[in-house]
Amino acid sequence: MPMRLASSNISQMASQQSPPPAPSTEDTRLSAKEIKYRDSLITQISALESQLESLNSQVSSTAEKLENPPKATIKQHIKLLHDFNEIRDVGLHLIGMIADERGVGLKEVLGEFGVTAKD
């Protein structure tokens, strides 16, 4: 049969228990070198967290200064690159047709139009 304890018995038992171990018991298991290394890591983590907070603040303030939202700007740039590539392809196709008609190489016709390898 399970034994039921009165609430007064429970509080008596709790007061008789030994106090929890001191937080420094972990330190006694670590060597001085390990403690120094751990403290160094804690300091580095704290510094990195501060740096992260600062960088996040900079990103937020910079994003607020933008005229357009970043995603909209990226989408517009991609559209403009797509349009540019289509126009360039049409231009190269026309220059290729001119080169075929003249019976010369594409490079020669590109040179006539002032298009260099850097373009």
XYZ file of C-alpha atoms in Angstrom:
119
model
C 0.000 0.000 0.000
C 1.421 3.392 -0.889
C 2.131 5.600 2.026
C 0.641 9.081 2.073
C 2.612 11.803 3.731
C 0.984 14.833 5.206
C 2.043 18.195 3.864
C 3.794 18.950 7.156
C 5.889 15.800 6.783
C 6.875 16.823 3.267
C 7.990 20.261 4.401
C 9.962 18.681 7.264
C 11.712 16.340 4.839
C 12.516 19.210 2.486
C 14.084 21.226 5.279
C 16.222 18.250 6.351
C 17.689 17.682 2.865
C 21.201 18.863 2.228
C 21.596 22.164 0.383
C 22.211 21.995 -3.374
C 25.858 21.774 -4.382
C 27.652 25.044 -4.851
C 27.929 26.193 -8.473
C 31.706 26.085 -8.253
C 31.801 22.269 -8.060
C 32.141 22.207 -11.846
C 35.166 24.458 -11.565
C 36.889 22.031 -9.220
C 36.687 19.345 -11.904
C 38.344 21.606 -14.486
C 42.018 22.420 -14.579
C 43.141 26.024 -14.319
C 43.992 25.962 -18.022
C 40.495 24.694 -18.899
C 38.866 27.339 -16.716
C 40.948 30.053 -18.371
C 40.046 28.696 -21.831
C 36.342 28.505 -20.909
C 36.390 32.074 -19.621
C 38.147 33.174 -22.806
C 35.446 31.505 -24.898
C 32.703 33.131 -22.834
C 34.352 36.523 -23.389
C 34.636 35.872 -27.139
C 30.996 34.792 -27.335
C 29.929 37.935 -25.507
C 31.990 40.109 -27.868
C 30.572 38.327 -30.921
C 27.016 38.722 -29.633
C 27.636 42.456 -29.184
C 29.103 42.666 -32.684
C 26.107 40.780 -34.114
C 23.705 43.139 -32.365
C 25.604 46.132 -33.741
C 25.623 44.725 -37.282
C 21.911 43.898 -37.121
C 21.272 47.473 -36.018
C 23.328 48.792 -38.960
C 21.424 46.573 -41.398
C 18.101 47.800 -40.033
C 19.076 51.464 -40.219
C 20.492 51.046 -43.730
C 17.375 49.208 -44.913
C 15.219 52.068 -43.616
C 17.192 54.534 -45.762
C 16.541 52.627 -48.989
C 14.115 54.206 -51.431
C 12.722 50.835 -52.510
C 12.523 47.551 -50.641
C 15.579 45.344 -51.350
C 13.503 42.537 -52.890
C 11.847 44.945 -55.332
C 15.248 46.359 -56.321
C 16.664 42.884 -56.926
C 13.605 41.910 -58.970
C 13.981 45.066 -61.092
C 17.704 44.415 -61.644
C 17.001 40.845 -62.758
C 14.356 42.105 -65.202
C 16.765 44.689 -66.612
C 19.508 42.058 -67.019
C 17.045 39.774 -68.795
C 16.027 42.605 -71.155
C 19.679 43.478 -71.798
C 20.543 39.859 -72.620
C 17.638 39.588 -75.061
C 18.652 42.803 -76.857
C 22.309 41.714 -76.970
C 21.317 38.333 -78.427
C 19.224 40.009 -81.150
C 22.103 42.379 -81.944
C 24.608 39.519 -82.203
C 22.197 37.586 -84.397
C 21.861 40.571 -86.762
C 25.636 41.066 -86.858
C 25.986 37.349 -87.590
C 23.554 37.700 -90.505
C 25.592 40.638 -91.858
C 28.794 38.595 -91.545
C 27.175 35.664 -93.412
C 25.894 37.973 -96.156
C 29.352 39.472 -96.645
C 31.105 36.136 -96.316
C 33.378 37.353 -93.540
C 33.888 36.361 -89.930
C 31.800 37.658 -87.070
C 34.871 39.193 -85.434
C 35.518 41.411 -88.470
C 31.958 42.779 -88.499
C 32.034 43.330 -84.742
C 35.217 45.375 -85.246
C 33.499 47.485 -87.908
C 30.741 48.335 -85.436
C 33.279 49.157 -82.729
C 32.403 46.184 -80.536
C 35.406 44.858 -78.613
C 35.922 41.669 -76.616
C 35.289 43.660 -73.414
C 31.806 44.589 -74.602
